[in-house]
């Protein structure tokens, strides 16, 4: 049985007294799209640099493709698109891919075929002989993707792959990542575009202050709790206290968000919405609107980044 492509064990990196990441435990399965999420400075790029061998851990460790990250063998079947990459501006797109193919040790007989295929896939066939200096930001990002994929890796690390792309370009990248997954390639993704992540990721981990705040199946995260939007009469007195009491009596969790006469309540069990309505009305409050909605990844992200507690789910701890 082949090991998971990525396994980390208490992976930590410190910059003097500053924490890059601390005690990171992750397991990424083969053939899935894994999203590592968190605000700026949370430690996402540090984790990616550790896993790709660009940085050594201060403590703990990890295996990539069955090899310890200290071994060059861990990077033999890996592609990488870093954030904010730059290429030699005087090289053409084709020359840059040829260089990456040579660094991977690809046979010359395969190189030209792969270069042509990857440039066509990212929509840059006609720009093959154009110097990198003449590429737009979007074209540069597409070329970076082609370079990460030219060796047809079994695992690819992508740091903000859609950052410089317009909506059409982001859709093309989504389709490309889904194609990689269907072909068995594992994708490890850092992204600030939560809507993109929500559409393609199988599993996610949320980083906060260098630690994993939570990790697990994205579908499970988004189905386990819904959001209830409540609008009450404008002159209702003590409305916030009444809703807090209602949440407590129902065994729900999370402080209700109150803005004037609009209240947002997080709920685990959407089937209890009628009970919420009855309790509010029985408390003497005029109930004008009650609208349950599915929680989005943005809702989840905000709640995890603002809540005091953190915890890892067992399935991806």
Short mmCIF file of C-alpha atoms in Angstrom, two decimals:
data_model
loop_
_atom_site.label_atom_id
_atom_site.label_comp_id
_atom_site.label_asym_id
_atom_site.label_seq_id
_atom_site.Cartn_x
_atom_site.Cartn_y
_atom_site.Cartn_z
CA UNK A 1 0.00 0.00 0.00
CA UNK A 2 1.46 3.35 -1.09
CA UNK A 3 1.76 6.01 1.61
CA UNK A 4 -0.11 9.29 1.34
CA UNK A 5 1.78 11.77 -0.88
CA UNK A 6 2.12 14.21 2.02
CA UNK A 7 2.43 13.38 5.71
CA UNK A 8 3.70 15.82 8.32
CA UNK A 9 4.59 15.18 11.93
CA UNK A 10 4.69 18.10 14.35
CA UNK A 11 6.28 20.12 11.54
CA UNK A 12 7.60 23.41 12.93
CA UNK A 13 9.67 26.33 11.73
CA UNK A 14 10.83 29.31 13.80
CA UNK A 15 12.54 32.51 12.74
CA UNK A 16 14.27 33.43 15.95
CA UNK A 17 11.44 34.19 18.36
CA UNK A 18 8.89 34.41 15.53
CA UNK A 19 6.73 31.38 14.66
CA UNK A 20 6.51 30.42 11.01
CA UNK A 21 4.51 27.27 11.76
CA UNK A 22 4.19 25.08 14.82
CA UNK A 23 3.23 21.40 15.28
CA UNK A 24 1.62 21.02 11.86
CA UNK A 25 0.12 17.53 11.38
CA UNK A 26 -1.39 16.89 7.96
CA UNK A 27 -2.12 13.90 5.76
CA UNK A 28 -2.98 14.50 2.11
CA UNK A 29 -4.37 11.57 0.15
CA UNK A 30 -3.42 10.65 -3.40
CA UNK A 31 -5.54 12.10 -6.18
CA UNK A 32 -7.23 14.82 -4.14
CA UNK A 33 -7.17 18.61 -4.27
CA UNK A 34 -6.11 19.86 -0.87
CA UNK A 35 -6.52 23.51 0.10
CA UNK A 36 -4.41 25.20 2.79
CA UNK A 37 -6.21 28.35 3.89
CA UNK A 38 -5.52 31.18 6.28
CA UNK A 39 -4.93 34.94 6.50
CA UNK A 40 -1.65 36.60 5.51
CA UNK A 41 1.10 35.59 7.91
CA UNK A 42 -0.69 32.45 9.10
CA UNK A 43 2.16 30.18 7.97
CA UNK A 44 0.83 28.75 4.69
CA UNK A 45 3.84 29.65 2.55
CA UNK A 46 6.20 28.45 5.28
CA UNK A 47 4.56 25.01 5.20
CA UNK A 48 4.79 24.88 1.41
CA UNK A 49 8.48 25.87 1.44
CA UNK A 50 9.21 23.17 4.01
CA UNK A 51 7.43 20.52 1.97
CA UNK A 52 9.23 21.48 -1.24
CA UNK A 53 12.68 21.48 0.39
CA UNK A 54 13.24 25.22 0.12
CA UNK A 55 13.51 25.50 3.89
CA UNK A 56 14.53 23.18 6.70
CA UNK A 57 12.24 22.56 9.68
CA UNK A 58 13.26 23.68 13.15
CA UNK A 59 11.66 20.53 14.57
CA UNK A 60 9.31 17.77 13.49
CA UNK A 61 9.35 16.39 9.98
CA UNK A 62 7.44 15.30 6.91
CA UNK A 63 7.38 12.76 4.10
CA UNK A 64 6.58 13.73 0.52
CA UNK A 65 5.98 10.97 -2.03
CA UNK A 66 7.17 8.45 0.55
CA UNK A 67 10.52 10.12 1.21
CA UNK A 68 11.66 12.45 4.02
CA UNK A 69 11.71 16.08 2.91
CA UNK A 70 15.46 16.18 3.51
CA UNK A 71 15.91 13.78 0.58
CA UNK A 72 16.03 14.97 -3.06
CA UNK A 73 13.94 11.88 -3.88
CA UNK A 74 10.95 13.60 -2.24
CA UNK A 75 10.95 16.14 -5.07
CA UNK A 76 11.51 13.79 -7.99
CA UNK A 77 7.85 13.65 -9.03
CA UNK A 78 6.80 17.08 -7.76
CA UNK A 79 5.83 20.27 -9.60
CA UNK A 80 5.83 23.67 -7.92
CA UNK A 81 4.39 27.09 -8.76
CA UNK A 82 5.56 29.60 -6.12
CA UNK A 83 3.83 32.88 -5.42
CA UNK A 84 5.46 35.93 -7.01
CA UNK A 85 7.82 33.86 -9.21
CA UNK A 86 10.03 35.51 -11.82
CA UNK A 87 11.83 34.16 -14.87
CA UNK A 88 14.70 35.55 -16.93
CA UNK A 89 13.02 38.26 -18.96
CA UNK A 90 15.13 37.64 -22.08
CA UNK A 91 14.07 33.99 -22.41
CA UNK A 92 11.08 32.96 -24.50
CA UNK A 93 8.23 30.92 -23.11
CA UNK A 94 9.46 27.84 -24.95
CA UNK A 95 13.01 28.28 -23.64
CA UNK A 96 11.77 28.60 -20.06
CA UNK A 97 9.84 25.34 -20.33
CA UNK A 98 12.83 23.68 -21.96
CA UNK A 99 14.96 24.74 -19.00
CA UNK A 100 12.46 23.29 -16.53
CA UNK A 101 12.29 20.07 -18.52
CA UNK A 102 16.09 19.80 -18.39
CA UNK A 103 16.13 20.44 -14.63
CA UNK A 104 13.69 17.55 -14.24
CA UNK A 105 15.97 15.35 -16.34
CA UNK A 106 13.36 14.69 -19.02
CA UNK A 107 14.56 12.83 -22.12
CA UNK A 108 15.07 15.18 -25.06
CA UNK A 109 12.77 13.10 -27.24
CA UNK A 110 9.87 13.87 -24.87
CA UNK A 111 10.68 17.50 -24.14
CA UNK A 112 9.31 19.21 -27.25
CA UNK A 113 6.11 17.17 -27.18
CA UNK A 114 5.46 18.05 -23.54
CA UNK A 115 6.29 21.72 -24.06
CA UNK A 116 3.85 21.98 -26.95
CA UNK A 117 1.12 20.16 -25.03
CA UNK A 118 1.50 22.28 -21.89
CA UNK A 119 1.60 25.59 -23.79
CA UNK A 120 -1.53 24.58 -25.65
CA UNK A 121 -3.28 23.60 -22.41
CA UNK A 122 -2.64 27.01 -20.80
CA UNK A 123 -3.46 28.95 -23.99
CA UNK A 124 0.07 30.12 -24.82
CA UNK A 125 0.90 28.20 -28.01
CA UNK A 126 1.14 31.40 -30.04
CA UNK A 127 3.36 33.03 -27.41
CA UNK A 128 5.96 30.24 -27.42
CA UNK A 129 8.62 32.40 -29.10
CA UNK A 130 7.71 35.60 -27.25
CA UNK A 131 10.19 36.83 -24.64
CA UNK A 132 9.02 36.67 -21.04
CA UNK A 133 9.43 40.45 -20.68
CA UNK A 134 6.59 40.91 -23.17
CA UNK A 135 4.18 38.63 -21.30
CA UNK A 136 1.26 40.20 -19.42
CA UNK A 137 0.75 39.25 -15.76
CA UNK A 138 -1.91 36.76 -16.74
CA UNK A 139 0.34 35.21 -19.39
CA UNK A 140 3.19 34.97 -16.87
CA UNK A 141 0.92 33.10 -14.47
CA UNK A 142 -0.14 30.69 -17.21
CA UNK A 143 3.48 30.05 -18.14
CA UNK A 144 4.29 29.36 -14.48
CA UNK A 145 1.55 26.73 -14.44
CA UNK A 146 2.93 25.15 -17.60
CA UNK A 147 6.42 25.06 -16.04
CA UNK A 148 5.05 23.37 -12.91
CA UNK A 149 3.37 20.72 -15.03
CA UNK A 150 5.88 20.14 -17.84
CA UNK A 151 7.33 17.05 -16.13
CA UNK A 152 3.81 15.67 -15.59
CA UNK A 153 4.30 15.38 -11.81
CA UNK A 154 2.28 13.10 -9.54
CA UNK A 155 2.10 15.87 -6.92
CA UNK A 156 1.91 19.59 -7.63
CA UNK A 157 2.21 22.49 -5.19
CA UNK A 158 0.46 25.69 -6.30
CA UNK A 159 0.82 28.93 -4.33
CA UNK A 160 -1.94 31.33 -5.41
CA UNK A 161 -2.20 29.94 -8.99
CA UNK A 162 -5.12 32.21 -9.96
CA UNK A 163 -3.78 35.42 -8.40
CA UNK A 164 -3.15 37.38 -11.62
CA UNK A 165 -5.92 35.89 -13.74
CA UNK A 166 -9.22 37.34 -14.87
CA UNK A 167 -12.48 35.39 -14.31
CA UNK A 168 -12.09 33.46 -17.56
CA UNK A 169 -8.52 32.57 -16.67
CA UNK A 170 -9.56 31.42 -13.20
CA UNK A 171 -12.19 29.16 -14.73
CA UNK A 172 -9.57 27.64 -17.02
CA UNK A 173 -7.27 26.99 -14.06
CA UNK A 174 -10.17 25.36 -12.17
CA UNK A 175 -10.83 23.06 -15.10
CA UNK A 176 -7.13 22.24 -15.36
CA UNK A 177 -6.92 21.31 -11.68
CA UNK A 178 -10.00 19.11 -11.97
CA UNK A 179 -8.40 17.39 -14.97
CA UNK A 180 -5.25 16.78 -12.93
CA UNK A 181 -7.32 15.23 -10.15
CA UNK A 182 -9.22 12.99 -12.57
CA UNK A 183 -5.86 11.80 -13.88
CA UNK A 184 -4.68 10.87 -10.38
CA UNK A 185 -2.44 13.87 -9.71
CA UNK A 186 -2.49 15.23 -6.17
CA UNK A 187 -2.82 19.02 -5.87
CA UNK A 188 -1.72 21.00 -2.80
CA UNK A 189 -3.16 24.48 -3.12
CA UNK A 190 -2.69 27.79 -1.30
CA UNK A 191 -5.26 30.38 -2.23
CA UNK A 192 -6.99 33.49 -0.93
CA UNK A 193 -9.83 33.02 -3.43
CA UNK A 194 -12.25 31.15 -1.19
CA UNK A 195 -14.89 30.86 -3.91
CA UNK A 196 -12.39 29.03 -6.13
CA UNK A 197 -11.38 26.73 -3.28
CA UNK A 198 -15.01 25.93 -2.49
CA UNK A 199 -15.60 24.79 -6.06
CA UNK A 200 -12.67 22.40 -6.42
CA UNK A 201 -11.14 21.27 -3.10
CA UNK A 202 -11.86 17.88 -1.57
CA UNK A 203 -10.22 18.59 1.77
CA UNK A 204 -9.02 21.75 3.46
CA UNK A 205 -6.95 22.84 6.44
CA UNK A 206 -7.20 26.24 8.09
CA UNK A 207 -4.08 27.86 9.52
CA UNK A 208 -4.13 30.49 12.24
CA UNK A 209 -1.07 31.94 13.98
CA UNK A 210 1.14 29.18 12.58
CA UNK A 211 -1.04 26.29 13.72
CA UNK A 212 -3.72 24.14 12.10
CA UNK A 213 -7.02 25.47 13.47
CA UNK A 214 -9.13 22.76 11.77
CA UNK A 215 -8.84 20.29 8.92
CA UNK A 216 -11.08 17.80 7.16
CA UNK A 217 -13.49 17.19 4.32
CA UNK A 218 -14.78 20.43 2.83
CA UNK A 219 -18.18 18.85 2.15
CA UNK A 220 -18.48 17.83 5.80
CA UNK A 221 -17.47 21.28 7.00
CA UNK A 222 -20.08 23.01 4.86
CA UNK A 223 -22.91 20.59 5.66
CA UNK A 224 -22.48 20.30 9.40
CA UNK A 225 -23.73 23.77 10.28
CA UNK A 226 -26.08 26.26 8.63
CA UNK A 227 -26.62 29.96 9.12
CA UNK A 228 -29.96 31.42 10.18
CA UNK A 229 -30.71 35.04 9.31
CA UNK A 230 -33.35 36.63 11.57
CA UNK A 231 -35.06 40.00 11.25
CA UNK A 232 -37.18 41.21 14.16
CA UNK A 233 -39.40 44.23 14.87
CA UNK A 234 -37.44 47.50 15.05
CA UNK A 235 -38.69 48.33 18.54
CA UNK A 236 -38.11 44.93 20.12
CA UNK A 237 -36.36 45.41 23.44
CA UNK A 238 -33.70 42.99 24.63
CA UNK A 239 -33.72 41.17 21.28
CA UNK A 240 -30.07 40.13 21.46
CA UNK A 241 -30.54 38.65 24.94
CA UNK A 242 -33.64 36.77 23.78
CA UNK A 243 -31.82 35.26 20.79
CA UNK A 244 -28.83 34.33 22.95
CA UNK A 245 -31.19 32.61 25.35
CA UNK A 246 -32.86 30.81 22.44
CA UNK A 247 -29.50 29.59 21.14
CA UNK A 248 -28.55 28.38 24.60
CA UNK A 249 -31.83 26.50 25.08
CA UNK A 250 -31.41 24.78 21.72
CA UNK A 251 -27.88 23.68 22.52
CA UNK A 252 -26.47 25.63 19.57
CA UNK A 253 -23.11 27.35 19.69
CA UNK A 254 -21.52 30.63 18.67
CA UNK A 255 -22.40 34.12 19.77
CA UNK A 256 -25.26 35.55 17.67
CA UNK A 257 -24.19 38.47 15.47
CA UNK A 258 -26.55 41.39 16.08
CA UNK A 259 -26.80 44.45 13.86
CA UNK A 260 -29.76 46.70 14.71
CA UNK A 261 -32.78 44.45 14.18
CA UNK A 262 -30.96 41.83 12.11
CA UNK A 263 -29.45 38.79 13.79
CA UNK A 264 -27.30 35.98 12.38
CA UNK A 265 -27.24 32.68 14.26
CA UNK A 266 -25.08 29.64 13.47
CA UNK A 267 -26.93 26.35 13.82
CA UNK A 268 -25.89 22.71 13.70
CA UNK A 269 -29.35 21.33 12.90
CA UNK A 270 -31.40 23.19 10.23
CA UNK A 271 -34.41 21.01 11.11
CA UNK A 272 -34.79 23.04 14.31
CA UNK A 273 -35.54 26.32 12.49
CA UNK A 274 -39.31 26.13 13.31
CA UNK A 275 -38.39 25.69 16.97
CA UNK A 276 -36.24 28.84 16.82
CA UNK A 277 -39.15 30.79 15.33
CA UNK A 278 -41.57 29.56 18.00
CA UNK A 279 -39.24 30.41 20.87
CA UNK A 280 -38.62 33.92 19.55
CA UNK A 281 -42.33 34.63 19.02
CA UNK A 282 -43.23 33.18 22.43
CA UNK A 283 -40.72 35.62 23.93
CA UNK A 284 -42.84 38.52 22.67
CA UNK A 285 -40.63 39.60 19.79
CA UNK A 286 -42.13 40.51 16.38
CA UNK A 287 -40.52 38.10 13.91
CA UNK A 288 -40.38 39.72 10.46
CA UNK A 289 -38.12 37.29 8.61
CA UNK A 290 -36.42 33.95 9.19
CA UNK A 291 -34.12 32.73 6.41
CA UNK A 292 -31.86 29.68 6.74
CA UNK A 293 -29.01 29.41 4.27
CA UNK A 294 -26.14 27.04 3.68
CA UNK A 295 -22.91 28.22 5.20
CA UNK A 296 -20.27 29.26 2.69
CA UNK A 297 -16.55 28.69 2.92
CA UNK A 298 -16.20 32.39 3.69
CA UNK A 299 -18.56 32.01 6.67
CA UNK A 300 -16.50 29.06 7.89
CA UNK A 301 -13.22 30.89 7.36
CA UNK A 302 -14.36 33.97 9.27
CA UNK A 303 -15.73 31.92 12.17
CA UNK A 304 -12.51 29.92 12.52
CA UNK A 305 -10.27 32.95 12.27
CA UNK A 306 -12.27 34.92 14.85
CA UNK A 307 -13.19 32.17 17.34
CA UNK A 308 -10.84 31.70 20.27
CA UNK A 309 -10.74 27.93 20.18
CA UNK A 310 -9.03 25.72 17.63
CA UNK A 311 -9.24 22.03 16.95
CA UNK A 312 -8.25 19.48 14.37
CA UNK A 313 -10.69 16.98 12.94
CA UNK A 314 -9.73 13.38 13.35
CA UNK A 315 -9.93 12.48 9.66
CA UNK A 316 -7.11 14.79 8.65
CA UNK A 317 -5.28 15.44 11.87
#
